[in-house]
Amino acid sequence: MSPRVVLVGPPGSGKSTVGALLARRWDVGFRDTDADIAAAAGMTIPDIFLTHGEDHFRALERDAVATALATHDGVLALGGGAVMADATRALLADHTVVFLSVELTAAVGRVGLGAGRPLLAVNPRATMKALLEQRRPLYREIADFEIATDGTTPEQVADEIARWTGEPAVIRVGGESDGYDVVIGPDATIALTDHLAGATRAAVLYSAPLEAHAARVAAYIGEHVTVLPVEVPDAESGKTVDVAARCWDRLAEAGFTRSDVVIGVGGGAVTDLAGFVAACWLRGVPVIQLPTSTLAMVDAAVGGKTGVNVSAGKNLVGAFHPPRAVLCDLGTLATLPEPDRVAGLAEIVKCGLIADPVILDIVEADPKAAIDPTSPQTAELVRRAVAVKAEVVTGDLRETGRRAILNYGHTFGHAVEKVEHFGRRHGEAVAIGMVYAAVLGRLTGRADLVDRTRAILTAVGLPTGYPGGRWEELDAAMRLDKKNVGDTRRFVLLDDVAAPVVVDDVTPDLMLAAYREVST
Ligand SMILES: NC(=O)c1ccc[n+]([C@@H]2O[C@H](COP(=O)([O-])OP(=O)(O)OC[C@H]3O[C@@H](n4cnc5c(N)ncnc54)[C@H](O)[C@@H]3O)[C@@H](O)[C@H]2O)c1
Ligand SMILES: O=C(O)C(=O)C[C@@H](O)[C@H](O)[C@H](O)COP(=O)(O)O
């Protein structure tokens, strides 16, 4: 038996409040070792200090922590000084420990001037400052995860801890009646059976690298529906009208009706194809997306854009067809090749640049963790990026206005993909496109984000330049961009981080100048 999570932190960090919230959320018990000590001694903590001294209290505390770690399976909060004991820190090494950090001002503001806290009885502010400095290294030594509680509510802290400990995040896209959930977690696939209502058949579209996962999905739903496995060519080679037609033939053979469901299992190319196949069959059947790449989770599978490529360009044929649900099983990322994980970070960084600067902070703080499919940072980055897209799409499903900001970096990025005959990863092209857009932003008098954009993309291994001598092809491809209206050329630029604007007044000279600046 072991606590689900152990909360440590200084006085005023909110351990007891957050601990009680988590216990209720998980329907488990909450235990506080300070309360255990007071109950066992039959007196308050201050009285223990006054009557028997701190050394005696610390001995009682060591025993109380050891007992709780061995006998409690819910949420456990330790007294602020418990980590001072070497023996306690040694015991905590085998448990999931979260450090709730708090800065001095907030801590003093929360605990007041020491009422009822023996260690803060004299000169509380100076004593608290010394405690924080003395104990912070010890908290960090034993913590698996640290969360700053300054400026946040206990509910927000509990949410973040729940996510970090693997609880699926559920993000709603659209309204309660016409929207859908995006479920993000280590085993999100298990939610699939919640979304098969009314279906007799399920066509599972997948490509070879996902054959094993698709087989697991088919086995998992096999007792609920008749499964029609449909293997499609991998990556961009599957995003064609011919492949879609072959899928429709398979649905016809299986007698697929409007109550049946298409399930896309794979990267963005598969989810785009699956969505397009579902959008057109019988003029629309439900699709459930099971994205297995970072990019598909944070972008392709969410938002309802479906489509295929044609010789004239990328994604030029398609439909808006929102899914019934999107299940982002983070566990599938373990087999995603690193270049594809890196490519997905481009769309995550994009979300940081257009809407959520915390994304940029997380990636800049630890680029390696951002690439690691098992890191808590990856889970948080996926959740934040999905939240950005969900908020934008909810307000503008068919890209009649604000949704265009999600296209940041794509005008030049899609042109790169076209010029390279879709041979380059979408995320890599978008990365180059974001540098191009940052240069255009500076050239048009907006914030200069070029260096920060280049630095963050380089830190995770994304390209930031493009060969020269290809302007005519690139310019011609950008003329076909779906954002363009009439003869105007529209770009999404940034007045500053999280301040996107859609403009149609970028001159050809500036477009060429920006290309020259990103040319390598
Ligand atoms: N519809 C939209 O709104 C939208 C948004 C962004 C991108 N897209 C589209 O998404 C596509 C890019 O998606 P992508 O980056 O996922 O590329 P992808 O679909 O080509 O997948 C990249 C490679 O990774 C493999 N793969 C995927 N998940 C895996 C896993 N868990 N384990 C092992 N291998 C795995 C795939 O089989 C493929 O070989 C592009 O076609 C782009 O246009 C669409
Ligand atoms: O969902 C959107 O809208 C986006 O622009 C998201 C993009 O990141 C994504 O690559 C999308 O597929 C591009 O849309 P498109 O309309 O330019 O094909």
XYZ file of C-alpha atoms in Angstrom, residues 141-483:
343
model
C 15.563 16.606 -3.992
C 12.632 14.310 -3.320
C 9.912 15.746 -5.590
C 8.889 14.120 -8.875
C 6.965 17.208 -9.883
C 6.992 20.833 -8.722
C 4.107 23.213 -9.121
C 4.250 26.906 -8.237
C 1.147 27.833 -6.308
C 1.593 31.599 -6.408
C -1.259 33.282 -8.237
C -3.183 30.062 -8.706
C -6.264 28.669 -7.012
C -6.207 25.380 -5.093
C -8.531 23.986 -7.787
C -6.046 24.872 -10.540
C -3.212 23.283 -8.561
C -5.309 20.144 -8.034
C -6.147 20.058 -11.774
C -2.486 20.227 -12.727
C -1.487 17.537 -10.242
C -4.332 15.316 -11.483
C -3.141 15.723 -15.051
C 0.453 15.131 -14.104
C -0.474 11.939 -12.266
C -2.112 10.593 -15.412
C -5.732 11.557 -15.017
C -7.103 12.132 -18.502
C -7.750 15.727 -19.423
C -11.048 16.268 -21.223
C -11.288 19.341 -23.417
C -14.598 20.282 -25.040
C -14.714 21.567 -28.585
C -17.926 23.358 -29.538
C -21.101 23.436 -27.474
C -22.695 20.826 -25.226
C -25.201 19.825 -27.902
C -23.097 20.093 -31.055
C -19.557 19.670 -29.838
C -17.256 16.834 -28.879
C -14.683 15.855 -26.281
C -10.960 15.555 -26.772
C -9.701 13.079 -24.181
C -5.977 13.261 -23.420
C -4.298 10.670 -21.214
C -2.000 7.640 -21.049
C -4.847 5.209 -21.851
C -7.394 7.395 -23.607
C -8.307 4.557 -25.977
C -10.399 2.970 -23.233
C -12.942 5.760 -23.682
C -13.689 4.503 -27.207
C -16.592 2.267 -26.170
C -18.342 5.347 -24.730
C -18.753 6.703 -28.261
C -20.042 3.743 -30.275
C -23.733 4.225 -29.413
C -25.960 3.204 -32.314
C -23.162 1.767 -34.399
C -23.343 -1.765 -35.780
C -20.107 -1.486 -37.761
C -16.854 0.375 -37.297
C -14.343 0.862 -40.090
C -10.891 1.183 -38.554
C -8.575 3.045 -40.951
C -4.876 2.701 -40.167
C -1.513 2.501 -41.871
C 1.146 -0.162 -41.468
C 3.156 1.400 -38.623
C -0.042 1.392 -36.549
C -1.174 -2.131 -37.440
C -0.600 -3.495 -33.940
C -2.384 -0.586 -32.267
C -5.249 -0.827 -34.732
C -5.536 -4.532 -33.945
C -5.741 -3.694 -30.231
C -8.460 -1.165 -30.959
C -10.375 -3.706 -33.074
C -10.124 -6.331 -30.342
C -11.209 -3.804 -27.731
C -14.438 -2.863 -29.537
C -15.048 -6.231 -31.177
C -17.780 -7.214 -28.750
C -19.652 -3.962 -29.370
C -19.503 -3.636 -33.180
C -18.463 -5.523 -36.289
C -15.024 -4.206 -37.126
C -13.943 -3.499 -40.709
C -10.146 -3.085 -40.687
C -9.003 -0.899 -43.603
C -5.275 -0.527 -44.103
C -4.328 2.545 -46.113
C -0.954 3.665 -47.514
C 1.171 5.404 -44.927
C 1.602 9.136 -44.384
C 0.948 11.532 -47.298
C 0.678 8.676 -49.798
C -2.606 7.791 -48.137
C -4.080 11.284 -48.471
C -5.393 10.912 -52.011
C -8.781 10.748 -53.688
C -7.938 7.307 -55.057
C -7.277 5.928 -51.566
C -10.477 7.544 -50.314
C -12.378 5.901 -53.172
C -10.986 2.504 -52.207
C -12.175 3.113 -48.648
C -15.655 3.960 -49.878
C -15.681 0.721 -51.876
C -14.902 -1.172 -48.658
C -17.715 0.616 -46.804
C -20.123 -0.256 -49.611
C -19.102 -3.915 -49.510
C -19.736 -3.934 -45.758
C -23.150 -2.278 -46.087
C -21.997 0.699 -44.026
C -24.960 2.841 -42.937
C -25.240 6.340 -41.469
C -25.387 4.909 -37.957
C -22.011 3.219 -38.400
C -18.722 4.877 -37.532
C -15.331 5.441 -39.112
C -12.364 5.325 -36.732
C -9.045 6.877 -37.751
C -6.008 5.364 -36.022
C -2.740 7.040 -36.863
C -1.019 10.263 -37.635
C -2.563 13.336 -39.145
C -2.524 11.898 -42.639
C -4.725 8.991 -41.518
C -7.041 11.163 -39.445
C -7.398 13.608 -42.354
C -8.252 10.740 -44.680
C -10.592 9.063 -42.184
C -12.405 12.331 -41.615
C -12.736 12.929 -45.347
C -13.961 9.381 -46.005
C -16.553 9.787 -43.222
C -17.566 13.276 -44.386
C -18.415 12.021 -47.876
C -19.834 8.551 -47.305
C -23.649 8.837 -47.478
C -22.992 12.596 -47.196
C -21.627 12.129 -43.689
C -21.180 9.372 -41.129
C -19.614 9.759 -37.666
C -15.852 9.652 -37.300
C -13.906 9.008 -34.087
C -10.286 10.028 -34.237
C -7.547 8.129 -32.405
C -4.492 10.265 -33.219
C -1.169 8.583 -32.512
C 1.300 11.318 -33.419
C 1.934 14.499 -31.481
C 0.893 16.610 -34.439
C -2.300 14.667 -34.994
C -3.204 14.947 -31.307
C -2.722 18.688 -31.023
C -3.882 19.640 -34.487
C -4.925 17.273 -37.258
C -7.516 15.250 -35.347
C -9.032 18.271 -33.620
C -11.090 20.946 -35.349
C -12.971 19.094 -38.017
C -10.784 19.961 -41.017
C -10.521 16.859 -43.181
C -9.060 16.383 -46.607
C -6.629 15.008 -49.122
C -3.901 16.395 -51.299
C -4.176 16.919 -55.040
C -1.537 17.772 -57.603
C -2.415 21.466 -57.316
C -1.569 21.521 -53.639
C -1.985 20.338 -50.080
C -5.340 19.856 -48.383
C -7.064 21.518 -51.382
C -9.886 18.950 -51.378
C -11.732 18.286 -48.170
C -14.623 19.089 -45.873
C -15.342 20.460 -42.446
C -16.576 17.343 -40.598
C -16.228 17.509 -36.812
C -15.503 14.163 -35.158
C -17.738 12.460 -32.618
C -14.760 12.294 -30.257
C -10.970 12.525 -30.271
C -9.022 10.154 -28.018
C -5.378 11.138 -27.585
C -3.756 8.064 -26.062
C -0.415 9.455 -24.937
C 0.883 5.927 -24.533
C 0.959 5.539 -28.317
C 3.612 8.263 -28.576
C 6.188 5.825 -27.229
C 6.596 4.283 -30.680
C 6.390 7.529 -32.648
C 9.768 8.128 -34.294
C 11.599 11.109 -32.808
C 11.613 13.128 -36.057
C 7.816 12.921 -36.040
C 7.628 13.879 -32.350
C 9.824 16.859 -33.167
C 7.635 17.749 -36.144
C 4.586 17.784 -33.878
C 6.292 20.308 -31.627
C 6.069 22.834 -34.453
C 2.292 23.007 -34.100
C 2.645 23.121 -30.312
C 5.110 26.028 -30.513
C 2.683 27.668 -32.955
C -0.034 27.493 -30.304
C 2.374 29.081 -27.864
C 3.181 31.915 -30.244
C -0.430 32.673 -31.188
C -2.129 32.170 -27.831
C -0.384 30.515 -24.855
C 3.074 31.818 -23.864
C 3.335 29.189 -21.111
C 3.839 26.650 -23.908
C 6.922 28.581 -24.982
C 8.170 28.719 -21.388
C 7.794 24.940 -20.952
C 9.650 24.158 -24.181
C 12.388 26.729 -23.552
C 12.879 25.467 -19.986
C 13.524 21.870 -21.053
C 13.543 21.130 -24.795
C 14.551 17.512 -24.215
C 11.541 16.917 -21.969
C 9.341 18.434 -24.654
C 10.573 15.764 -27.081
C 10.318 12.934 -24.530
C 6.990 11.130 -25.136
C 6.748 10.020 -21.504
C 7.518 13.341 -19.799
C 4.872 15.275 -17.852
C 5.895 18.236 -20.011
C 4.694 16.412 -23.134
C 1.328 15.681 -21.536
C 0.987 19.304 -20.485
C 2.097 20.618 -23.888
C -0.415 18.391 -25.689
C -3.160 19.516 -23.335
C -2.325 23.197 -23.690
C -2.056 23.054 -27.467
C -5.378 21.219 -27.751
C -6.923 23.812 -25.448
C -5.728 26.595 -27.753
C -7.135 24.934 -30.865
C -10.371 23.981 -29.092
C -10.990 27.571 -27.990
C -10.373 28.958 -31.474
C -12.363 26.311 -33.337
C -15.317 26.555 -30.951
C -15.780 30.124 -32.039
C -15.187 29.633 -35.755
C -15.577 26.045 -37.008
C -15.563 26.934 -40.706
C -12.720 29.439 -40.609
C -14.826 32.440 -41.484
C -12.605 34.643 -39.341
C -10.489 34.087 -36.230
C -9.737 30.450 -36.973
C -7.249 31.669 -39.560
C -4.805 32.374 -36.730
C -4.262 28.609 -36.468
C -2.709 28.925 -39.907
C 0.245 30.895 -38.528
C 3.362 29.782 -40.405
C 1.313 27.766 -42.880
C 1.216 30.105 -45.851
C 4.929 29.646 -46.461
C 4.896 26.225 -44.827
C 2.353 24.730 -47.217
C 4.261 26.249 -50.124
C 7.393 24.455 -48.938
C 5.458 21.190 -48.792
C 4.115 21.738 -52.315
C 7.503 22.620 -53.776
C 8.944 19.492 -52.144
C 6.053 17.352 -53.412
C 4.920 16.627 -49.839
C 8.187 14.885 -49.077
C 8.922 17.021 -46.036
C 7.177 16.558 -42.696
C 4.339 19.038 -42.249
C 5.695 20.218 -38.911
C 9.119 20.903 -40.367
C 7.581 22.999 -43.124
C 5.466 24.882 -40.602
C 8.570 25.579 -38.509
C 10.238 27.242 -41.483
C 6.973 29.024 -42.192
C 6.876 30.439 -38.672
C 10.347 31.927 -39.071
C 9.194 33.423 -42.390
C 6.101 34.857 -40.681
C 8.216 36.228 -37.827
C 10.452 38.007 -40.334
C 7.391 39.426 -42.093
C 6.149 40.569 -38.706
C 9.314 42.507 -38.064
C 9.442 43.882 -41.614
C 5.890 45.181 -41.211
C 6.694 46.996 -37.994
C 5.480 44.445 -35.519
C 7.283 42.825 -32.590
C 10.599 41.254 -33.540
C 10.121 37.599 -32.616
C 12.592 36.231 -35.137
C 15.376 35.347 -32.716
C 13.053 33.775 -30.137
C 11.275 31.801 -32.865
C 14.520 30.536 -34.343
C 15.912 29.696 -30.882
C 12.943 27.676 -29.634
C 12.602 25.756 -32.916
C 16.331 25.058 -33.066
C 16.297 23.891 -29.435
C 13.931 21.037 -30.311
C 15.635 20.221 -33.608
C 13.294 21.897 -36.088
C 14.564 23.646 -39.233
C 14.518 27.429 -39.346
C 15.853 28.174 -42.831
C 15.158 27.213 -46.420
C 17.284 26.971 -49.567
C 17.367 30.041 -51.788
C 16.627 30.114 -55.495
C 13.088 28.746 -55.210
C 11.098 31.961 -54.872
C 9.069 31.672 -58.065
C 7.785 28.199 -57.103
C 7.090 29.203 -53.531
C 5.357 32.423 -54.549
C 3.188 30.559 -57.038
C 2.214 28.022 -54.386
C 1.314 30.766 -51.903
C -1.072 32.250 -54.459
C -3.198 29.117 -53.985
C -3.334 29.437 -50.212
C -6.884 28.876 -48.943
C -6.777 32.032 -46.799
